[in-house]
Short mmCIF file of C-alpha atoms in Angstrom, two decimals:
data_model
loop_
_atom_site.label_atom_id
_atom_site.label_comp_id
_atom_site.label_asym_id
_atom_site.label_seq_id
_atom_site.Cartn_x
_atom_site.Cartn_y
_atom_site.Cartn_z
CA UNK A 1 15.71 1.62 -23.00
CA UNK A 2 18.12 0.70 -25.75
CA UNK A 3 19.59 4.05 -26.76
CA UNK A 4 23.15 4.43 -25.58
CA UNK A 5 23.36 6.67 -22.54
CA UNK A 6 19.64 6.59 -21.92
CA UNK A 7 18.59 6.36 -18.29
CA UNK A 8 17.57 2.89 -17.13
CA UNK A 9 13.97 2.37 -16.09
CA UNK A 10 13.65 2.88 -12.35
CA UNK A 11 11.65 0.61 -10.10
CA UNK A 12 9.26 1.04 -7.21
CA UNK A 13 7.94 -1.77 -5.02
CA UNK A 14 4.94 -0.63 -2.98
CA UNK A 15 3.48 -2.52 0.02
CA UNK A 16 0.03 -1.36 1.10
CA UNK A 17 -2.94 -2.16 3.26
CA UNK A 18 -6.05 -0.72 1.57
CA UNK A 19 -7.32 0.46 4.97
CA UNK A 20 -4.39 2.84 5.54
CA UNK A 21 -5.07 6.47 4.53
CA UNK A 22 -1.37 7.33 4.48
CA UNK A 23 -0.60 4.47 2.11
CA UNK A 24 -3.47 5.64 -0.08
CA UNK A 25 -2.08 9.16 -0.46
CA UNK A 26 1.44 7.86 -1.11
CA UNK A 27 0.12 5.44 -3.72
CA UNK A 28 -1.59 8.31 -5.54
CA UNK A 29 1.77 10.09 -5.53
CA UNK A 30 3.39 7.07 -7.19
CA UNK A 31 0.72 7.24 -9.88
CA UNK A 32 1.66 10.86 -10.49
CA UNK A 33 5.35 9.91 -10.67
CA UNK A 34 4.55 7.32 -13.35
CA UNK A 35 3.30 10.17 -15.55
CA UNK A 36 6.56 12.15 -15.43
CA UNK A 37 9.31 9.58 -14.78
CA UNK A 38 10.18 6.28 -16.45
CA UNK A 39 9.38 3.97 -13.53
CA UNK A 40 7.86 0.53 -13.19
CA UNK A 41 5.82 -0.15 -10.06
CA UNK A 42 5.08 -3.54 -8.54
CA UNK A 43 2.28 -3.61 -5.98
CA UNK A 44 2.36 -5.86 -2.93
CA UNK A 45 -0.02 -6.49 -0.04
CA UNK A 46 0.91 -6.02 3.59
CA UNK A 47 -1.47 -6.11 6.53
CA UNK A 48 -1.98 -3.84 9.50
CA UNK A 49 -3.85 -6.75 11.10
CA UNK A 50 -0.79 -8.96 10.81
CA UNK A 51 1.48 -6.11 11.92
CA UNK A 52 -0.53 -5.59 15.11
CA UNK A 53 -0.96 -9.24 16.08
CA UNK A 54 -0.06 -9.83 19.71
CA UNK A 55 0.03 -6.13 20.61
CA UNK A 56 -2.03 -4.53 23.34
CA UNK A 57 -4.53 -2.37 21.46
CA UNK A 58 -7.47 -0.34 22.67
CA UNK A 59 -10.90 -1.79 21.95
CA UNK A 60 -11.75 0.43 18.97
CA UNK A 61 -8.42 -0.09 17.24
CA UNK A 62 -8.58 -3.84 17.82
CA UNK A 63 -12.02 -3.89 16.24
CA UNK A 64 -10.65 -2.09 13.18
CA UNK A 65 -7.79 -4.57 12.94
CA UNK A 66 -10.28 -7.43 13.07
CA UNK A 67 -12.32 -5.84 10.27
CA UNK A 68 -9.25 -5.18 8.13
CA UNK A 69 -8.45 -8.86 7.56
CA UNK A 70 -11.17 -9.09 4.91
CA UNK A 71 -9.92 -6.77 2.15
CA UNK A 72 -6.30 -7.94 2.22
CA UNK A 73 -7.37 -11.59 2.22
CA UNK A 74 -9.57 -10.97 -0.81
CA UNK A 75 -6.79 -9.20 -2.74
CA UNK A 76 -4.40 -12.07 -2.03
CA UNK A 77 -7.03 -14.63 -3.05
CA UNK A 78 -7.68 -12.77 -6.30
CA UNK A 79 -3.96 -12.66 -7.01
CA UNK A 80 -3.50 -16.35 -6.34
CA UNK A 81 -6.56 -17.51 -8.27
CA UNK A 82 -6.75 -14.99 -11.11
CA UNK A 83 -3.30 -13.37 -11.41
CA UNK A 84 -1.16 -10.63 -9.88
CA UNK A 85 -2.47 -8.13 -12.39
CA UNK A 86 -5.59 -7.79 -10.24
CA UNK A 87 -3.74 -6.49 -7.16
CA UNK A 88 -3.57 -2.84 -8.21
CA UNK A 89 -7.11 -2.56 -9.67
CA UNK A 90 -8.57 -4.08 -6.52
CA UNK A 91 -6.50 -1.73 -4.37
CA UNK A 92 -7.70 1.23 -6.41
CA UNK A 93 -11.32 0.14 -6.12
CA UNK A 94 -11.16 -0.58 -2.40
CA UNK A 95 -9.18 2.56 -1.64
CA UNK A 96 -11.63 4.74 -3.52
CA UNK A 97 -14.53 3.27 -1.56
CA UNK A 98 -12.78 3.55 1.82
CA UNK A 99 -10.94 6.83 1.55
CA UNK A 100 -12.94 8.85 -0.96
CA UNK A 101 -16.50 7.58 -0.57
CA UNK A 102 -16.23 6.90 3.17
CA UNK A 103 -17.60 3.34 3.06
CA UNK A 104 -16.89 1.77 6.44
CA UNK A 105 -18.53 -1.64 6.00
CA UNK A 106 -15.68 -3.89 4.87
CA UNK A 107 -18.07 -6.47 3.38
CA UNK A 108 -19.57 -3.76 1.19
CA UNK A 109 -16.09 -2.58 0.20
CA UNK A 110 -15.14 -6.10 -0.87
CA UNK A 111 -18.40 -6.73 -2.73
CA UNK A 112 -18.37 -3.45 -4.64
CA UNK A 113 -14.64 -3.64 -5.44
CA UNK A 114 -14.97 -7.13 -6.89
CA UNK A 115 -17.91 -5.99 -8.97
CA UNK A 116 -16.04 -2.91 -10.16
CA UNK A 117 -13.03 -4.85 -11.45
CA UNK A 118 -15.10 -7.70 -12.87
CA UNK A 119 -13.92 -10.50 -10.61
CA UNK A 120 -16.21 -13.30 -9.36
CA UNK A 121 -18.40 -12.35 -6.43
CA UNK A 122 -17.51 -15.67 -4.78
CA UNK A 123 -14.07 -14.26 -3.97
CA UNK A 124 -15.74 -12.32 -1.16
CA UNK A 125 -15.81 -15.54 0.87
CA UNK A 126 -12.03 -15.27 1.22
CA UNK A 127 -12.55 -12.36 3.62
CA UNK A 128 -13.64 -14.76 6.35
CA UNK A 129 -11.26 -17.58 5.49
CA UNK A 130 -7.64 -18.21 6.44
CA UNK A 131 -7.04 -20.33 3.31
CA UNK A 132 -4.74 -17.73 1.78
CA UNK A 133 -3.21 -16.42 5.00
CA UNK A 134 0.17 -18.12 4.32
CA UNK A 135 0.48 -16.13 1.09
CA UNK A 136 -0.72 -12.95 2.82
CA UNK A 137 1.82 -13.38 5.58
CA UNK A 138 4.58 -14.10 3.07
CA UNK A 139 3.81 -10.91 1.14
CA UNK A 140 3.69 -8.93 4.38
CA UNK A 141 6.96 -10.46 5.58
CA UNK A 142 8.71 -9.65 2.32
CA UNK A 143 8.06 -5.96 2.88
CA UNK A 144 8.74 -5.96 6.61
CA UNK A 145 12.02 -7.84 6.17
CA UNK A 146 13.26 -4.96 4.03
CA UNK A 147 12.69 -2.33 6.72
CA UNK A 148 12.33 -3.98 10.14
CA UNK A 149 9.44 -4.26 12.58
CA UNK A 150 9.18 -0.66 13.81
CA UNK A 151 7.13 0.58 10.84
CA UNK A 152 3.64 0.84 9.40
CA UNK A 153 2.23 1.35 5.92
CA UNK A 154 3.23 2.17 3.30
CA UNK A 155 6.57 0.51 2.60
CA UNK A 156 8.18 1.69 -0.61
CA UNK A 157 11.37 0.30 -2.16
CA UNK A 158 13.20 2.65 -4.49
CA UNK A 159 15.26 0.58 -6.94
CA UNK A 160 15.46 -2.14 -4.27
CA UNK A 161 16.11 -0.04 -1.15
CA UNK A 162 13.03 0.15 1.05
CA UNK A 163 11.74 2.58 3.66
CA UNK A 164 8.59 3.16 5.65
CA UNK A 165 7.04 5.98 3.69
CA UNK A 166 7.31 8.59 2.42
CA UNK A 167 4.41 9.57 4.66
CA UNK A 168 2.59 12.48 3.05
CA UNK A 169 -0.81 14.05 3.58
CA UNK A 170 -1.33 15.67 0.16
CA UNK A 171 -0.59 14.35 -3.33
CA UNK A 172 2.04 16.27 -5.31
CA UNK A 173 1.35 16.35 -9.04
CA UNK A 174 3.34 16.88 -12.20
CA UNK A 175 6.97 17.80 -11.87
CA UNK A 176 6.61 18.29 -8.12
CA UNK A 177 5.80 14.58 -7.86
CA UNK A 178 8.78 13.79 -10.06
CA UNK A 179 11.18 15.86 -7.98
CA UNK A 180 10.05 14.12 -4.80
CA UNK A 181 10.71 10.78 -6.50
CA UNK A 182 14.16 11.98 -7.58
CA UNK A 183 14.97 13.05 -4.02
CA UNK A 184 13.79 9.72 -2.63
CA UNK A 185 15.98 7.83 -5.10
CA UNK A 186 19.01 9.91 -4.12
CA UNK A 187 18.44 9.20 -0.42
CA UNK A 188 17.83 5.51 -1.08
CA UNK A 189 21.10 5.25 -3.00
CA UNK A 190 23.07 6.28 0.10
CA UNK A 191 23.71 3.10 2.12
CA UNK A 192 24.07 5.13 5.33
CA UNK A 193 20.73 6.95 5.10
CA UNK A 194 17.97 5.56 7.34
CA UNK A 195 15.29 8.03 8.33
CA UNK A 196 13.77 11.50 8.13
CA UNK A 197 10.82 12.14 10.44
CA UNK A 198 8.79 14.83 12.17
CA UNK A 199 5.53 14.91 14.09
CA UNK A 200 2.45 14.76 11.86
CA UNK A 201 0.13 17.71 12.40
CA UNK A 202 -2.58 16.93 9.83
CA UNK A 203 -4.49 13.99 8.46
CA UNK A 204 -4.05 12.74 4.89
CA UNK A 205 -6.46 14.18 2.37
CA UNK A 206 -7.94 11.60 0.01
CA UNK A 207 -8.09 12.47 -3.69
#
């Protein structure tokens, strides 16, 4: 903004794994914030599969982590080969399939998401390749380095200060979304603020 005294554009950096339902709900909140506040959002990939490497996991969760490599690898490959502008549309397409349509087959998620955003179908081969894993790990590390290891998804940086969360189960809209953004910015601006947390008693509701 150029007008004297006008508020500067605020910035969000959002790290997500498309498989995470909590990240999905928080990302929909950010979209609502963009409608009522002057913010610019940059979208980044992180990976629950990378996060859980080397941990003792039960069989079912380990299987999910194995399956979850595919979508994040494909998003990173699309970004590297066709431009960062494809990160958010691919996330939106994959998230809609996973969290709203209930598609569990990750190969189908990848195939349909690529088709939806108009990217080459051949990108699906990246799901089973480690060719772009260095870039995936670098993107993941960038987010984790801002908050430490004891976190999950999403990671959100408010004007440069990052936290795990906010973890929400419903999407606030309109001015309610804006007020929650305002509160998050105020907390992030305090260098001595670290965490607010309570036990979750409900699952996120996809929208």
